PDB file of C-alpha atoms in Angstrom:
ATOM      1  CA  MET A  17     -48.804  43.279  48.844  1.00 48.00           C
ATOM      2  CA  PRO A  18     -45.545  43.486  46.832  1.00 49.00           C
ATOM      3  CA  ALA A  19     -43.072  40.833  47.948  1.00 47.00           C
ATOM      4  CA  ASP A  20     -40.235  43.310  48.548  1.00 47.00           C
ATOM      5  CA  LEU A  21     -42.332  45.296  51.049  1.00 46.00           C
ATOM      6  CA  ILE A  22     -43.115  42.362  53.333  1.00 50.00           C
ATOM      7  CA  ASP A  23     -40.973  41.694  56.389  1.00 52.00           C
ATOM      8  CA  LYS A  24     -40.436  38.023  55.593  1.00 54.00           C
ATOM      9  CA  LEU A  25     -41.845  35.542  58.073  1.00 52.00           C
ATOM     10  CA  PRO A  26     -39.658  32.407  58.109  1.00 58.00           C
ATOM     11  CA  GLN A  27     -42.498  29.892  58.211  1.00 83.00           C
ATOM     12  CA  MET A  28     -46.173  29.531  58.923  1.00 89.00           C
ATOM     13  CA  PRO A  29     -46.900  30.506  62.540  1.00 92.00           C
ATOM     14  CA  TRP A  30     -49.090  28.188  64.589  1.00 92.00           C
ATOM     15  CA  ARG A  31     -51.383  31.015  65.711  1.00 93.00           C
ATOM     16  CA  LEU A  32     -51.941  34.774  65.695  1.00 94.00           C
ATOM     17  CA  ARG A  33     -52.347  36.649  68.991  1.00 94.00           C
ATOM     18  CA  PHE A  34     -54.245  39.949  69.265  1.00 91.00           C
ATOM     19  CA  ASP A  35     -54.843  42.107  72.260  1.00 82.00           C
ATOM     20  CA  ARG A  36     -58.410  43.367  72.463  1.00 80.00           C
ATOM     21  CA  ASP A  37     -57.460  47.022  71.872  1.00 88.00           C
ATOM     22  CA  CYS A  38     -55.772  46.124  68.567  1.00 92.00           C
ATOM     23  CA  LEU A  39     -58.742  44.032  67.550  1.00 91.00           C
ATOM     24  CA  ILE A  40     -61.157  46.876  68.216  1.00 91.00           C
ATOM     25  CA  VAL A  41     -59.006  49.317  66.210  1.00 94.00           C
ATOM     26  CA  LEU A  42     -58.829  46.792  63.381  1.00 95.00           C
ATOM     27  CA  ARG A  43     -62.569  46.170  63.215  1.00 94.00           C
ATOM     28  CA  LYS A  44     -63.529  49.844  63.598  1.00 94.00           C
ATOM     29  CA  SER A  45     -61.124  50.947  60.843  1.00 95.00           C
ATOM     30  CA  LEU A  46     -62.113  48.157  58.424  1.00 96.00           C
ATOM     31  CA  HIS A  47     -65.827  48.810  58.851  1.00 94.00           C
ATOM     32  CA  ALA A  48     -65.522  52.608  58.709  1.00 94.00           C
ATOM     33  CA  VAL A  49     -65.557  52.491  54.896  1.00 93.00           C
ATOM     34  CA  THR A  50     -68.430  49.984  54.481  1.00 92.00           C
ATOM     35  CA  PRO A  51     -69.853  49.182  51.924  1.00 93.00           C
ATOM     36  CA  GLU A  52     -66.333  49.346  50.464  1.00 92.00           C
ATOM     37  CA  GLU A  53     -63.670  46.884  51.579  1.00 94.00           C
ATOM     38  CA  GLY A  54     -61.403  48.276  54.279  1.00 94.00           C
ATOM     39  CA  CYS A  55     -57.757  47.302  54.640  1.00 95.00           C
ATOM     40  CA  ALA A  56     -54.916  47.580  57.141  1.00 96.00           C
ATOM     41  CA  LEU A  57     -51.402  46.405  57.877  1.00 96.00           C
ATOM     42  CA  LEU A  58     -50.565  44.410  60.995  1.00 96.00           C
ATOM     43  CA  LEU A  59     -47.352  45.202  62.862  1.00 96.00           C
ATOM     44  CA  GLY A  60     -45.880  43.189  65.669  1.00 94.00           C
ATOM     45  CA  ASN A  61     -43.507  40.379  66.489  1.00 90.00           C
ATOM     46  CA  SER A  62     -43.009  37.332  64.313  1.00 87.00           C
ATOM     47  CA  GLY A  63     -42.050  33.819  65.321  1.00 87.00           C
ATOM     48  CA  PRO A  64     -43.874  30.521  65.930  1.00 90.00           C
ATOM     49  CA  GLU A  65     -46.657  32.692  67.373  1.00 92.00           C
ATOM     50  CA  VAL A  66     -47.257  36.055  65.703  1.00 93.00           C
ATOM     51  CA  ARG A  67     -48.304  38.828  68.068  1.00 94.00           C
ATOM     52  CA  VAL A  68     -50.089  41.861  66.611  1.00 95.00           C
ATOM     53  CA  ARG A  69     -49.144  44.997  68.547  1.00 95.00           C
ATOM     54  CA  VAL A  70     -50.166  47.780  66.146  1.00 95.00           C
ATOM     55  CA  VAL A  71     -52.874  48.072  63.496  1.00 96.00           C
ATOM     56  CA  TRP A  72     -51.979  50.484  60.675  1.00 96.00           C
ATOM     57  CA  PRO A  73     -55.219  51.436  58.836  1.00 95.00           C
ATOM     58  CA  CYS A  74     -54.721  51.989  55.107  1.00 94.00           C
ATOM     59  CA  CYS A  75     -56.696  53.474  52.252  1.00 91.00           C
ATOM     60  CA  ASN A  76     -58.188  51.109  49.718  1.00 91.00           C
ATOM     61  CA  VAL A  77     -56.649  52.360  46.464  1.00 88.00           C
ATOM     62  CA  TRP A  78     -58.021  49.639  44.166  1.00 85.00           C
ATOM     63  CA  ARG A  79     -58.996  50.757  40.680  1.00 82.00           C
ATOM     64  CA  PRO A  80     -59.463  48.789  37.453  1.00 78.00           C
ATOM     65  CA  GLY A  81     -56.141  47.701  35.998  1.00 69.00           C
ATOM     66  CA  LEU A  82     -54.126  48.632  39.097  1.00 65.00           C
ATOM     67  CA  GLN A  83     -50.618  47.137  38.902  1.00 57.00           C
ATOM     68  CA  GLY A  84     -51.751  44.745  36.206  1.00 55.00           C
ATOM     69  CA  LEU A  85     -54.008  42.821  38.605  1.00 56.00           C
ATOM     70  CA  GLU A  86     -56.202  40.811  36.261  1.00 59.00           C
ATOM     71  CA  GLU A  87     -59.698  39.765  37.205  1.00 58.00           C
ATOM     72  CA  HIS A  88     -60.493  36.079  37.519  1.00 54.00           C
ATOM     73  CA  PRO A  89     -63.507  35.324  35.310  1.00 50.00           C
ATOM     74  CA  GLY A  90     -66.758  34.671  37.122  1.00 44.00           C
ATOM     75  CA  ARG A  91     -65.639  36.036  40.486  1.00 45.00           C
ATOM     76  CA  GLY A  92     -66.641  39.037  42.567  1.00 47.00           C
ATOM     77  CA  GLY A  93     -70.331  38.581  43.222  1.00 52.00           C
ATOM     78  CA  GLY A  94     -71.503  38.828  39.610  1.00 58.00           C
ATOM     79  CA  GLY A  95     -71.457  42.640  39.377  1.00 68.00           C
ATOM     80  CA  PRO A  96     -68.702  44.808  37.959  1.00 79.00           C
ATOM     81  CA  PRO A  97     -65.570  44.921  40.136  1.00 81.00           C
ATOM     82  CA  SER A  98     -65.415  47.863  42.536  1.00 83.00           C
ATOM     83  CA  ARG A  99     -63.970  48.769  45.924  1.00 82.00           C
ATOM     84  CA  GLN A 100     -66.993  47.025  47.410  1.00 83.00           C
ATOM     85  CA  THR A 101     -65.485  43.686  46.318  1.00 85.00           C
ATOM     86  CA  ARG A 102     -61.787  44.542  45.793  1.00 87.00           C
ATOM     87  CA  PHE A 103     -58.998  46.168  47.740  1.00 88.00           C
ATOM     88  CA  ALA A 104     -55.403  47.250  47.209  1.00 89.00           C
ATOM     89  CA  LEU A 105     -52.936  48.669  49.715  1.00 90.00           C
ATOM     90  CA  ASP A 106     -51.095  51.870  48.843  1.00 88.00           C
ATOM     91  CA  PRO A 107     -47.358  50.975  48.533  1.00 88.00           C
ATOM     92  CA  ARG A 108     -46.455  54.339  50.101  1.00 92.00           C
ATOM     93  CA  GLU A 109     -48.398  53.403  53.233  1.00 92.00           C
ATOM     94  CA  GLN A 110     -46.683  50.033  53.282  1.00 91.00           C
ATOM     95  CA  ILE A 111     -43.243  51.654  53.163  1.00 94.00           C
ATOM     96  CA  ALA A 112     -44.192  54.163  55.874  1.00 95.00           C
ATOM     97  CA  ALA A 113     -45.518  51.392  58.152  1.00 95.00           C
ATOM     98  CA  GLN A 114     -42.428  49.284  57.575  1.00 94.00           C
ATOM     99  CA  ARG A 115     -40.060  52.142  58.438  1.00 96.00           C
ATOM    100  CA  TRP A 116     -42.093  53.229  61.460  1.00 96.00           C
ATOM    101  CA  GLY A 117     -42.216  49.692  62.788  1.00 96.00           C
ATOM    102  CA  ARG A 118     -38.509  48.989  62.351  1.00 95.00           C
ATOM    103  CA  GLN A 119     -37.665  52.080  64.382  1.00 96.00           C
ATOM    104  CA  ARG A 120     -39.667  50.509  67.228  1.00 95.00           C
ATOM    105  CA  GLY A 121     -38.535  46.923  66.909  1.00 95.00           C
ATOM    106  CA  LEU A 122     -41.693  45.815  65.129  1.00 95.00           C
ATOM    107  CA  HIS A 123     -42.247  44.170  61.761  1.00 92.00           C
ATOM    108  CA  VAL A 124     -45.046  44.113  59.217  1.00 93.00           C
ATOM    109  CA  VAL A 125     -46.393  40.652  60.019  1.00 93.00           C
ATOM    110  CA  GLY A 126     -49.368  40.674  57.684  1.00 93.00           C
ATOM    111  CA  SER A 127     -52.413  42.479  56.400  1.00 95.00           C
ATOM    112  CA  ALA A 128     -56.146  42.559  56.996  1.00 96.00           C
ATOM    113  CA  HIS A 129     -59.177  43.454  54.952  1.00 96.00           C
ATOM    114  CA  SER A 130     -62.931  43.245  55.160  1.00 96.00           C
ATOM    115  CA  HIS A 131     -65.464  41.303  53.142  1.00 95.00           C
ATOM    116  CA  PRO A 132     -68.654  43.362  53.621  1.00 92.00           C
ATOM    117  CA  GLY A 133     -71.593  41.008  53.417  1.00 86.00           C
ATOM    118  CA  GLY A 134     -69.322  38.103  52.576  1.00 90.00           C
ATOM    119  CA  ALA A 135     -67.472  35.297  54.333  1.00 92.00           C
ATOM    120  CA  PRO A 136     -64.229  35.598  56.322  1.00 94.00           C
ATOM    121  CA  ARG A 137     -62.199  33.457  53.941  1.00 93.00           C
ATOM    122  CA  PRO A 138     -59.830  34.379  51.081  1.00 94.00           C
ATOM    123  CA  SER A 139     -61.505  34.922  47.735  1.00 90.00           C
ATOM    124  CA  GLU A 140     -60.114  33.569  44.503  1.00 87.00           C
ATOM    125  CA  ASN A 141     -58.666  37.001  43.724  1.00 85.00           C
ATOM    126  CA  ASP A 142     -57.148  37.237  47.233  1.00 88.00           C
ATOM    127  CA  ARG A 143     -55.350  33.955  46.543  1.00 89.00           C
ATOM    128  CA  ARG A 144     -54.205  34.939  43.076  1.00 83.00           C
ATOM    129  CA  TRP A 145     -53.034  38.456  43.892  1.00 82.00           C
ATOM    130  CA  VAL A 146     -51.007  37.730  47.039  1.00 83.00           C
ATOM    131  CA  ALA A 147     -47.330  38.222  46.210  1.00 78.00           C
ATOM    132  CA  ALA A 148     -45.585  36.315  49.003  1.00 80.00           C
ATOM    133  CA  ASP A 149     -46.132  34.132  52.050  1.00 86.00           C
ATOM    134  CA  GLY A 150     -47.881  35.913  54.892  1.00 88.00           C
ATOM    135  CA  VAL A 151     -50.623  36.362  57.446  1.00 94.00           C
ATOM    136  CA  VAL A 152     -54.027  37.615  56.307  1.00 95.00           C
ATOM    137  CA  VAL A 153     -56.948  38.444  58.597  1.00 96.00           C
ATOM    138  CA  ILE A 154     -60.395  38.788  57.039  1.00 96.00           C
ATOM    139  CA  ASP A 155     -63.308  40.440  58.814  1.00 95.00           C
ATOM    140  CA  ALA A 156     -66.788  39.722  57.482  1.00 94.00           C
ATOM    141  CA  GLY A 157     -68.608  41.666  60.199  1.00 90.00           C
ATOM    142  CA  SER A 158     -71.436  39.546  61.566  1.00 88.00           C
ATOM    143  CA  GLY A 159     -70.066  36.718  59.399  1.00 89.00           C
ATOM    144  CA  GLY A 160     -67.066  36.449  61.707  1.00 90.00           C
ATOM    145  CA  LEU A 161     -63.350  37.040  61.796  1.00 91.00           C
ATOM    146  CA  ALA A 162     -60.718  34.578  60.586  1.00 94.00           C
ATOM    147  CA  GLY A 163     -56.959  34.339  60.201  1.00 95.00           C
ATOM    148  CA  TRP A 164     -55.155  32.703  57.297  1.00 95.00           C
ATOM    149  CA  TRP A 165     -51.665  31.841  56.148  1.00 93.00           C
ATOM    150  CA  MET A 166     -51.283  32.472  52.410  1.00 91.00           C
ATOM    151  CA  GLU A 167     -48.399  30.513  50.946  1.00 90.00           C
ATOM    152  CA  ARG A 168     -46.536  30.860  47.676  1.00 79.00           C
ATOM    153  CA  SER A 169     -43.810  28.387  46.768  1.00 63.00           C
ATOM    154  CA  THR A 170     -41.722  31.426  45.794  1.00 60.00           C
ATOM    155  CA  PRO A 171     -42.422  35.181  46.123  1.00 53.00           C
ATOM    156  CA  ARG A 172     -44.112  36.657  43.059  1.00 53.00           C
ATOM    157  CA  HIS A 173     -43.062  39.996  41.624  1.00 54.00           C
ATOM    158  CA  GLY A 174     -45.711  39.625  38.960  1.00 52.00           C
ATOM    159  CA  PHE A 175     -49.122  38.021  39.233  1.00 48.00           C
ATOM    160  CA  ASP A 176     -49.627  34.528  37.846  1.00 50.00           C
ATOM    161  CA  LEU A 177     -53.341  33.843  37.518  1.00 50.00           C
ATOM    162  CA  ALA A 178     -52.696  30.159  36.927  1.00 55.00           C
ATOM    163  CA  SER A 179     -51.218  29.712  40.406  1.00 78.00           C
ATOM    164  CA  PRO A 180     -53.338  30.788  43.394  1.00 85.00           C
ATOM    165  CA  ALA A 181     -51.649  30.738  46.790  1.00 88.00           C
ATOM    166  CA  LYS A 182     -52.225  27.826  49.123  1.00 91.00           C
ATOM    167  CA  VAL A 183     -54.384  28.771  52.110  1.00 93.00           C
ATOM    168  CA  TYR A 184     -54.192  27.458  55.669  1.00 94.00           C
ATOM    169  CA  SER A 185     -56.446  28.371  58.574  1.00 94.00           C
ATOM    170  CA  LEU A 186     -54.612  30.260  61.326  1.00 93.00           C
ATOM    171  CA  PRO A 187     -56.108  30.318  64.847  1.00 93.00           C
ATOM    172  CA  LEU A 188     -56.724  33.794  66.281  1.00 93.00           C
ATOM    173  CA  VAL A 189     -56.403  34.181  70.047  1.00 92.00           C
ATOM    174  CA  ASP A 190     -56.483  36.986  72.596  1.00 89.00           C
ATOM    175  CA  LEU A 191     -53.752  37.646  75.163  1.00 87.00           C
ATOM    176  CA  ASP A 192     -55.200  34.954  77.421  1.00 85.00           C
ATOM    177  CA  GLY A 193     -55.170  32.387  74.631  1.00 87.00           C
ATOM    178  CA  ALA A 194     -58.967  32.402  74.171  1.00 86.00           C
ATOM    179  CA  SER A 195     -60.112  31.789  70.589  1.00 86.00           C
ATOM    180  CA  LEU A 196     -61.276  34.756  68.517  1.00 78.00           C
ATOM    181  CA  ASN A 197     -62.104  32.837  65.325  1.00 56.00           C
ATOM    182  CA  SER A 198     -65.653  33.263  64.054  1.00 46.00           C
ATOM    183  CA  THR A 199     -66.742  35.025  67.231  1.00 45.00           C
ATOM    184  CA  GLY A 200     -68.225  38.098  65.603  1.00 43.00           C
ATOM    185  CA  LEU A 201     -66.313  40.044  68.275  1.00 45.00           C
ATOM    186  CA  SER A 202     -67.190  43.731  68.275  1.00 38.00           C
ATOM    187  CA  ALA A 203     -66.496  46.721  70.458  1.00 30.00           C
ATOM    188  CA  THR A 204     -69.844  46.217  72.162  1.00 29.00           C
ATOM    189  CA  ASN A 205     -69.156  42.683  73.356  1.00 31.00           C
ATOM    190  CA  SER A 206     -65.431  42.845  74.058  1.00 32.00           C
ATOM    191  CA  HIS A 207     -63.972  43.412  77.495  1.00 30.00           C
ATOM    192  CA  CYS A 208     -62.073  46.499  76.343  1.00 28.00           C
ATOM    193  CA  ARG A 209     -62.803  49.878  77.849  1.00 28.00           C
ATOM    194  CA  THR A 210     -64.780  52.089  75.509  1.00 26.00           C
ATOM    195  CA  THR A 211     -65.835  55.710  75.593  1.00 29.00           C
ATOM    196  CA  ASP A 212     -69.342  56.775  76.601  1.00 32.00           C
ATOM    197  CA  ASP A 213     -70.567  56.613  73.006  1.00 33.00           C
ATOM    198  CA  GLY A 214     -69.331  53.020  72.602  1.00 32.00           C
ATOM    199  CA  SER A 215     -66.348  53.820  70.402  1.00 31.00           C
ATOM    200  CA  ALA A 216     -62.887  52.529  71.214  1.00 31.00           C
ATOM    201  CA  PRO A 217     -60.465  55.066  72.714  1.00 30.00           C
ATOM    202  CA  GLY A 218     -58.121  56.535  70.148  1.00 31.00           C
ATOM    203  CA  VAL A 219     -59.973  55.183  67.117  1.00 26.00           C
TER     204      VAL A 219
END
């Protein structure tokens, strides 16, 4: 995510709070494009505890050579890079989400993406391509869900492959403070109301 499109968070939060409806929307939208990686922006309130109030699903617009994002040798599962192992957010969607949120007193507090068939932790390319400090949520489906704080010493307007971001685990909790990390939470085992066919309302 370009540094100038991120609503700057002052410091690493101590945890990330989701309500179950937002979590269902997030997981449904990320997995809708499987086997490709899905992606989304997270809007809400920042502070010592970040609260996600809106999930803004985005299109994965990754393509070879996009914005000069270089590939790290030996990464990406061994096959040629594709949207199954890479993602990029459309800057136009980022601007639209930022404007929409500000009109409602919300901020872009981070982003999320999926790792189909992988692990819910930042890849080497995730760490190298992140442009500024921020919250990242990674959903690996049955592999679990995890939150991370990606930290750059200074925001990057370019991409320095020699300097991957530092990564810190960020606890994910629901509105009651119960842990969501590595739960494999899905619409079928959450306490959220669903429609008769099992899908989340409004997804």
